[in-house]
mmCIF file of C-alpha atoms in Angstrom:
data_model
loop_
_atom_site.group_PDB
_atom_site.id
_atom_site.type_symbol
_atom_site.label_atom_id
_atom_site.label_comp_id
_atom_site.label_asym_id
_atom_site.label_seq_id
_atom_site.Cartn_x
_atom_site.Cartn_y
_atom_site.Cartn_z
ATOM 1 C CA MET A 1 -49.528 -11.217 14.462
ATOM 2 C CA SER A 2 -50.629 -8.075 12.044
ATOM 3 C CA ALA A 3 -49.786 -7.851 8.577
ATOM 4 C CA LEU A 4 -47.317 -4.696 9.396
ATOM 5 C CA TYR A 5 -45.199 -7.208 12.061
ATOM 6 C CA LEU A 6 -45.046 -9.994 9.652
ATOM 7 C CA ARG A 7 -44.217 -7.762 6.661
ATOM 8 C CA ARG A 8 -41.047 -6.613 8.722
ATOM 9 C CA ARG A 9 -40.165 -9.922 9.878
ATOM 10 C CA ILE A 10 -40.221 -11.161 5.903
ATOM 11 C CA THR A 11 -38.556 -8.205 4.906
ATOM 12 C CA ASN A 12 -35.304 -8.339 7.119
ATOM 13 C CA ALA A 13 -35.476 -12.441 7.386
ATOM 14 C CA VAL A 14 -34.750 -11.655 3.110
ATOM 15 C CA ALA A 15 -32.041 -8.497 3.808
ATOM 16 C CA MET A 16 -30.703 -10.896 5.902
ATOM 17 C CA SER A 17 -30.701 -13.968 4.227
ATOM 18 C CA LEU A 18 -28.578 -11.971 0.945
ATOM 19 C CA SER A 19 -26.053 -9.862 3.198
ATOM 20 C CA MET A 20 -25.408 -13.130 4.311
ATOM 21 C CA LEU A 21 -25.107 -14.943 1.063
ATOM 22 C CA ALA A 22 -23.171 -11.855 -0.185
ATOM 23 C CA THR A 23 -20.575 -12.355 2.321
ATOM 24 C CA LEU A 24 -20.441 -16.055 1.617
ATOM 25 C CA VAL A 25 -20.200 -15.304 -1.710
ATOM 26 C CA GLY A 26 -17.159 -12.804 -1.201
ATOM 27 C CA LEU A 27 -15.187 -15.185 1.161
ATOM 28 C CA ALA A 28 -15.462 -18.165 -1.080
ATOM 29 C CA PHE A 29 -13.724 -15.626 -4.067
ATOM 30 C CA LEU A 30 -10.808 -14.500 -1.392
ATOM 31 C CA ALA A 31 -10.792 -17.832 -0.339
ATOM 32 C CA TRP A 32 -10.147 -19.359 -3.818
ATOM 33 C CA ILE A 33 -7.430 -16.977 -4.363
ATOM 34 C CA LEU A 34 -5.863 -17.758 -1.996
ATOM 35 C CA TRP A 35 -6.093 -21.851 -1.774
ATOM 36 C CA GLU A 36 -4.587 -21.441 -5.167
ATOM 37 C CA THR A 37 -1.780 -19.130 -3.927
ATOM 38 C CA LEU A 38 -1.070 -20.736 -1.497
ATOM 39 C CA ARG A 39 -0.928 -23.837 -3.678
ATOM 40 C CA GLN A 40 1.150 -22.940 -6.386
ATOM 41 C CA GLY A 41 3.372 -20.816 -5.226
ATOM 42 C CA ILE A 42 4.331 -23.583 -2.152
ATOM 43 C CA GLY A 43 4.884 -25.915 -4.898
ATOM 44 C CA ALA A 44 7.038 -23.685 -6.850
ATOM 45 C CA LEU A 45 8.850 -22.408 -4.080
ATOM 46 C CA ASP A 46 13.049 -24.260 -4.405
ATOM 47 C CA LEU A 47 16.428 -22.669 -2.495
ATOM 48 C CA LYS A 48 18.043 -21.202 -5.307
ATOM 49 C CA LEU A 49 14.965 -18.970 -5.248
ATOM 50 C CA PHE A 50 16.629 -16.951 -3.019
ATOM 51 C CA THR A 51 19.817 -17.480 -4.246
ATOM 52 C CA LYS A 52 19.875 -16.684 -8.189
ATOM 53 C CA VAL A 53 18.729 -13.968 -10.464
ATOM 54 C CA THR A 54 16.427 -14.525 -12.656
ATOM 55 C CA ALA A 55 17.438 -16.517 -15.698
ATOM 56 C CA TYR A 56 14.775 -17.802 -18.857
ATOM 57 C CA GLY A 57 14.923 -21.637 -17.813
ATOM 58 C CA GLU A 58 15.184 -23.851 -14.498
ATOM 59 C CA ASP A 59 17.739 -22.213 -13.849
ATOM 60 C CA GLY A 60 16.282 -18.350 -12.354
ATOM 61 C CA GLY A 61 15.356 -16.966 -9.663
ATOM 62 C CA LEU A 62 13.813 -13.771 -7.766
ATOM 63 C CA LEU A 63 17.061 -13.019 -5.725
ATOM 64 C CA ASN A 64 16.869 -9.432 -8.094
ATOM 65 C CA SER A 65 12.921 -9.308 -7.690
ATOM 66 C CA MET A 66 13.788 -9.396 -4.346
ATOM 67 C CA VAL A 67 15.634 -7.209 -3.525
ATOM 68 C CA GLY A 68 13.733 -4.302 -6.221
ATOM 69 C CA SER A 69 10.708 -4.776 -5.177
ATOM 70 C CA LEU A 70 12.319 -4.022 -1.325
ATOM 71 C CA ILE A 71 14.263 -0.630 -2.796
ATOM 72 C CA ILE A 72 11.695 0.604 -4.271
ATOM 73 C CA ASN A 73 8.896 -0.067 -1.827
ATOM 74 C CA PHE A 74 11.251 1.832 1.063
ATOM 75 C CA ILE A 75 12.053 4.462 -1.736
ATOM 76 C CA GLY A 76 8.126 4.591 -2.199
ATOM 77 C CA ILE A 77 7.437 4.739 1.045
ATOM 78 C CA GLY A 78 10.119 6.508 2.808
ATOM 79 C CA LEU A 79 8.973 9.639 0.640
ATOM 80 C CA ALA A 80 5.038 8.926 1.373
ATOM 81 C CA THR A 81 5.202 8.442 5.130
ATOM 82 C CA PRO A 82 6.810 11.929 5.941
ATOM 83 C CA ILE A 83 4.672 14.053 3.641
ATOM 84 C CA GLY A 84 1.589 12.637 4.242
ATOM 85 C CA VAL A 85 1.967 11.875 8.441
ATOM 86 C CA LEU A 86 2.222 16.480 8.146
ATOM 87 C CA ALA A 87 -0.068 16.862 5.556
ATOM 88 C CA GLY A 88 -2.332 14.916 7.601
ATOM 89 C CA THR A 89 -1.553 16.834 10.870
ATOM 90 C CA TRP A 90 -1.590 20.085 9.043
ATOM 91 C CA LEU A 91 -5.935 19.312 7.930
ATOM 92 C CA ALA A 92 -6.823 17.984 11.272
ATOM 93 C CA GLU A 93 -5.234 20.598 13.360
ATOM 94 C CA TYR A 94 -5.035 24.036 11.270
ATOM 95 C CA ALA A 95 -6.725 23.244 8.815
ATOM 96 C CA ASN A 96 -9.397 21.328 9.931
ATOM 97 C CA ARG A 97 -13.818 22.218 9.614
ATOM 98 C CA THR A 98 -11.770 25.363 7.073
ATOM 99 C CA ARG A 99 -12.647 25.164 3.357
ATOM 100 C CA LEU A 100 -9.313 24.254 1.819
ATOM 101 C CA GLY A 101 -9.751 21.808 4.276
ATOM 102 C CA GLU A 102 -12.582 20.000 2.988
ATOM 103 C CA SER A 103 -10.846 20.842 -1.146
ATOM 104 C CA ILE A 104 -8.284 18.780 0.101
ATOM 105 C CA ARG A 105 -9.627 16.520 1.863
ATOM 106 C CA PHE A 106 -12.054 15.541 -1.194
ATOM 107 C CA LEU A 107 -9.106 15.578 -3.726
ATOM 108 C CA ASN A 108 -7.678 13.958 -1.002
ATOM 109 C CA ASP A 109 -10.101 11.346 -1.891
ATOM 110 C CA ILE A 110 -9.333 11.666 -5.567
ATOM 111 C CA LEU A 111 -6.222 10.242 -5.241
ATOM 112 C CA LEU A 112 -7.208 6.703 -3.642
ATOM 113 C CA SER A 113 -9.147 5.978 -5.548
ATOM 114 C CA ALA A 114 -7.099 6.796 -8.590
ATOM 115 C CA PRO A 115 -5.936 4.362 -11.339
ATOM 116 C CA SER A 116 -2.377 2.823 -10.524
ATOM 117 C CA ILE A 117 -1.330 3.283 -14.358
ATOM 118 C CA VAL A 118 -1.829 6.890 -14.108
ATOM 119 C CA MET A 119 0.387 7.887 -11.117
ATOM 120 C CA GLY A 120 2.687 5.273 -13.087
ATOM 121 C CA LEU A 121 2.475 8.240 -17.097
ATOM 122 C CA PHE A 122 2.360 11.228 -14.554
ATOM 123 C CA VAL A 123 5.754 9.707 -13.892
ATOM 124 C CA TYR A 124 7.072 9.084 -16.594
ATOM 125 C CA THR A 125 5.901 12.056 -18.253
ATOM 126 C CA ILE A 126 8.024 13.996 -15.151
ATOM 127 C CA ILE A 127 10.955 12.162 -14.384
ATOM 128 C CA VAL A 128 11.912 9.370 -16.841
ATOM 129 C CA LEU A 129 11.053 11.260 -20.397
ATOM 130 C CA PRO A 130 13.123 14.573 -19.851
ATOM 131 C CA SER A 131 16.300 12.913 -17.946
ATOM 132 C CA THR A 132 16.268 11.051 -21.485
ATOM 133 C CA THR A 133 15.921 14.472 -23.095
ATOM 134 C CA LEU A 134 18.875 14.703 -20.800
ATOM 135 C CA THR A 135 20.754 12.111 -22.091
ATOM 136 C CA HIS A 136 20.721 11.954 -25.781
ATOM 137 C CA GLY A 137 18.360 9.677 -26.118
ATOM 138 C CA SER A 138 19.198 6.869 -23.768
ATOM 139 C CA THR A 139 16.828 5.907 -21.516
ATOM 140 C CA THR A 140 16.471 6.346 -18.004
ATOM 141 C CA PHE A 141 14.304 4.238 -16.320
ATOM 142 C CA SER A 142 14.819 3.592 -12.985
ATOM 143 C CA GLY A 143 14.167 2.018 -9.336
ATOM 144 C CA PHE A 144 14.252 5.919 -8.145
ATOM 145 C CA ALA A 145 11.652 6.431 -10.168
ATOM 146 C CA GLY A 146 9.286 3.356 -9.434
ATOM 147 C CA GLY A 147 9.558 4.603 -5.366
ATOM 148 C CA VAL A 148 7.647 7.898 -6.963
ATOM 149 C CA ALA A 149 4.975 6.363 -8.826
ATOM 150 C CA LEU A 150 4.321 4.546 -5.291
ATOM 151 C CA ALA A 151 4.881 7.368 -2.724
ATOM 152 C CA LEU A 152 1.776 8.830 -4.915
ATOM 153 C CA ILE A 153 -0.376 6.332 -4.179
ATOM 154 C CA ALA A 154 0.847 6.047 -0.768
ATOM 155 C CA LEU A 155 1.084 8.728 -0.132
ATOM 156 C CA PRO A 156 -3.833 9.651 0.029
ATOM 157 C CA VAL A 157 -3.375 6.768 2.406
ATOM 158 C CA ILE A 158 -1.504 7.750 5.231
ATOM 159 C CA VAL A 159 -2.925 11.824 4.860
ATOM 160 C CA ARG A 160 -6.572 9.851 5.347
ATOM 161 C CA THR A 161 -4.844 7.595 7.990
ATOM 162 C CA THR A 162 -3.204 10.456 10.106
ATOM 163 C CA ASP A 163 -6.015 12.756 9.474
ATOM 164 C CA GLU A 164 -9.428 10.807 10.915
ATOM 165 C CA MET A 165 -6.646 9.144 13.464
ATOM 166 C CA LEU A 166 -5.788 12.471 14.518
ATOM 167 C CA ARG A 167 -8.967 14.163 14.993
ATOM 168 C CA LEU A 168 -9.563 10.824 16.772
ATOM 169 C CA VAL A 169 -8.581 11.924 19.899
ATOM 170 C CA PRO A 170 -10.767 13.982 22.664
ATOM 171 C CA SER A 171 -10.387 17.504 22.958
ATOM 172 C CA THR A 172 -10.053 17.410 26.357
ATOM 173 C CA LEU A 173 -6.811 16.990 25.647
ATOM 174 C CA ARG A 174 -5.955 20.110 23.715
ATOM 175 C CA GLU A 175 -8.114 22.192 26.089
ATOM 176 C CA ALA A 176 -6.186 20.859 29.217
ATOM 177 C CA ALA A 177 -2.872 21.201 27.329
ATOM 178 C CA LEU A 178 -4.004 24.431 26.195
ATOM 179 C CA SER A 179 -5.046 25.693 29.798
ATOM 180 C CA LEU A 180 -1.492 24.132 30.452
ATOM 181 C CA GLY A 181 -0.106 27.349 28.336
ATOM 182 C CA VAL A 182 1.297 24.515 26.200
ATOM 183 C CA PRO A 183 2.520 26.260 22.211
ATOM 184 C CA GLN A 184 0.456 24.547 19.606
ATOM 185 C CA TRP A 185 2.736 23.025 18.201
ATOM 186 C CA LYS A 186 4.330 21.577 21.076
ATOM 187 C CA LEU A 187 0.623 20.531 21.854
ATOM 188 C CA THR A 188 0.733 19.055 18.123
ATOM 189 C CA LEU A 189 4.378 16.676 18.238
ATOM 190 C CA GLN A 190 4.161 16.246 21.715
ATOM 191 C CA ILE A 191 0.432 15.151 23.224
ATOM 192 C CA LEU A 192 -1.690 14.658 19.812
ATOM 193 C CA ILE A 193 1.284 12.514 17.477
ATOM 194 C CA ARG A 194 2.019 10.443 20.728
ATOM 195 C CA ALA A 195 -1.640 9.750 21.337
ATOM 196 C CA ALA A 196 -2.535 9.213 18.065
ATOM 197 C CA ARG A 197 0.678 6.876 16.614
ATOM 198 C CA SER A 198 -0.875 3.735 16.716
ATOM 199 C CA GLY A 199 -3.135 4.226 14.406
ATOM 200 C CA ILE A 200 -0.658 6.347 11.963
ATOM 201 C CA ILE A 201 2.259 3.536 11.888
ATOM 202 C CA THR A 202 -0.137 1.121 11.032
ATOM 203 C CA GLY A 203 -1.328 3.769 7.785
ATOM 204 C CA VAL A 204 1.786 3.400 7.035
ATOM 205 C CA LEU A 205 2.066 -0.332 7.004
ATOM 206 C CA LEU A 206 -1.060 -1.130 5.634
ATOM 207 C CA ALA A 207 -0.070 1.945 2.626
ATOM 208 C CA LEU A 208 2.640 -0.709 2.840
ATOM 209 C CA ALA A 209 1.037 -3.415 1.973
ATOM 210 C CA ARG A 210 -0.636 -1.288 -1.000
ATOM 211 C CA ILE A 211 1.919 -0.102 -3.057
ATOM 212 C CA SER A 212 3.439 -3.894 -2.723
ATOM 213 C CA GLY A 213 1.690 -5.839 -4.919
ATOM 214 C CA GLU A 214 1.219 -2.672 -7.637
ATOM 215 C CA THR A 215 2.235 -3.161 -10.903
ATOM 216 C CA ALA A 216 1.974 -1.248 -13.366
ATOM 217 C CA PRO A 217 3.516 2.173 -12.318
ATOM 218 C CA LEU A 218 6.690 0.270 -12.100
ATOM 219 C CA LEU A 219 6.239 -0.810 -15.756
ATOM 220 C CA PHE A 220 7.155 2.798 -16.859
ATOM 221 C CA THR A 221 9.457 3.253 -14.456
ATOM 222 C CA ALA A 222 11.231 0.932 -12.964
ATOM 223 C CA PHE A 223 10.603 -1.163 -16.311
ATOM 224 C CA GLY A 224 12.961 -4.279 -15.284
ATOM 225 C CA ASN A 225 16.353 -6.137 -14.801
ATOM 226 C CA ASN A 226 17.128 -9.704 -14.922
ATOM 227 C CA TYR A 227 20.783 -8.853 -13.511
ATOM 228 C CA MET A 228 21.584 -7.343 -8.826
ATOM 229 C CA ALA A 229 20.655 -3.948 -9.202
ATOM 230 C CA PHE A 230 21.305 -1.749 -5.663
ATOM 231 C CA ASN A 231 21.820 1.531 -7.013
ATOM 232 C CA PRO A 232 18.119 3.329 -7.619
ATOM 233 C CA MET A 233 18.936 5.880 -10.371
ATOM 234 C CA ASP A 234 19.144 1.581 -12.216
ATOM 235 C CA LYS A 235 16.686 -0.133 -14.063
ATOM 236 C CA MET A 236 15.759 -2.558 -11.467
ATOM 237 C CA SER A 237 13.880 -5.434 -11.123
ATOM 238 C CA SER A 238 10.289 -6.563 -8.758
ATOM 239 C CA LEU A 239 7.913 -9.023 -7.945
ATOM 240 C CA PRO A 240 5.003 -7.944 -9.416
ATOM 241 C CA GLN A 241 6.732 -6.419 -12.274
ATOM 242 C CA ILE A 242 8.135 -10.394 -12.908
ATOM 243 C CA ILE A 243 5.231 -11.717 -12.000
ATOM 244 C CA TYR A 244 3.627 -10.143 -14.659
ATOM 245 C CA GLN A 245 5.642 -11.072 -17.485
ATOM 246 C CA TYR A 246 6.604 -15.144 -16.400
ATOM 247 C CA ALA A 247 2.867 -14.625 -16.461
ATOM 248 C CA ASN A 248 2.972 -14.405 -19.982
ATOM 249 C CA ASP A 249 5.787 -16.728 -20.839
ATOM 250 C CA PRO A 250 4.527 -19.964 -22.388
ATOM 251 C CA GLY A 251 7.569 -21.390 -20.041
ATOM 252 C CA ASP A 252 5.872 -23.657 -17.299
ATOM 253 C CA ALA A 253 9.542 -22.528 -15.731
ATOM 254 C CA MET A 254 8.896 -19.062 -16.068
ATOM 255 C CA HIS A 255 4.997 -20.105 -15.274
ATOM 256 C CA ALA A 256 6.547 -21.688 -11.168
ATOM 257 C CA LEU A 257 8.277 -18.481 -10.372
ATOM 258 C CA ALA A 258 5.346 -16.694 -11.125
ATOM 259 C CA TRP A 259 3.801 -18.820 -8.818
ATOM 260 C CA ALA A 260 6.358 -18.314 -6.407
ATOM 261 C CA GLY A 261 6.893 -14.675 -6.810
ATOM 262 C CA ALA A 262 3.043 -14.028 -6.531
ATOM 263 C CA PHE A 263 3.607 -16.267 -2.568
ATOM 264 C CA VAL A 264 6.299 -13.381 -1.334
ATOM 265 C CA VAL A 265 3.965 -10.912 -1.707
ATOM 266 C CA THR A 266 1.914 -12.316 -0.811
ATOM 267 C CA MET A 267 3.042 -13.314 2.552
ATOM 268 C CA PHE A 268 4.819 -9.994 2.876
ATOM 269 C CA VAL A 269 1.179 -8.106 2.372
ATOM 270 C CA LEU A 270 -0.515 -10.499 5.128
ATOM 271 C CA LEU A 271 2.392 -10.183 7.135
ATOM 272 C CA LEU A 272 2.169 -6.785 7.322
ATOM 273 C CA SER A 273 -2.129 -6.413 7.301
ATOM 274 C CA LEU A 274 -1.279 -8.111 10.816
ATOM 275 C CA ALA A 275 1.425 -6.440 11.993
ATOM 276 C CA SER A 276 -1.455 -3.220 11.798
ATOM 277 C CA ARG A 277 -4.478 -5.669 13.152
ATOM 278 C CA LEU A 278 -1.664 -5.880 16.202
ATOM 279 C CA ILE A 279 -0.606 -3.008 16.264
ATOM 280 C CA LEU A 280 -4.218 -1.497 16.773
ATOM 281 C CA SER A 281 -5.589 -4.178 19.887
ATOM 282 C CA ARG A 282 -2.421 -3.985 21.731
ATOM 283 C CA ASN A 283 -3.154 0.528 22.238
ATOM 284 C CA LYS A 284 -6.773 -0.862 22.462
ATOM 285 C CA VAL A 285 -5.901 -3.140 25.554
ATOM 286 C CA SER A 286 -4.002 -0.487 26.738
ATOM 287 C CA HIS A 287 -6.005 2.045 26.722
ATOM 288 C CA ASP A 288 -8.678 0.142 28.423
#
């Protein structure tokens, strides 16, 4: 056995060992976080959690926060989905390999990694402050403003996913359709988007999972509300905001509600992740 071969074997073994160690460390912390959330959250679950609104003390629940989270999240994903899908389609089919398209992809990647608190401050500046001025100083935090902030976070995820999924569609589909005289718009809508729809839906679900746990943007926009609110133009409570608020409270009852809220958010995100994987796996099986 040559010295060079032995050195390569040792280098490979060391690299593999370090990679496995890093993976195990990451998985260990993830398992620890999930275990603590499950242990503390399940212990705090109670029927009143789903039937009562937030109130200081042991009699409070999280009903208004759950309803508020659903409204704000679906406002955000409802605004981001059509814009993101259309923008991603334009990038993949009409601006692919152009300087403008590459510039927009670069800016979209920057938005992907932008801190969420920046989005919250931006929406606070363009929506909350101007409306406060119009109402002569009456602060106008709202669930709609929170939804807009979350839409700005979800938008680059949907744009990127749509762009990538459409570019994965085989070019032979495009060539076959164009050779039969199919217009470009009909090719895009009826063939390409249908072929990539599973990946696009997965991107939307992942974007929804991404925004479901955001807290910072909602502190500057939706603000919070101790009462039930269905009007998106009113202040609105949300689970991430109430978790942040109650985690900083000295009362044990508030800590229990915070853990219960964290458990609900974690389960919601987990279900969305499982749904996205199920859609992708079913699409792969159907293609095979």
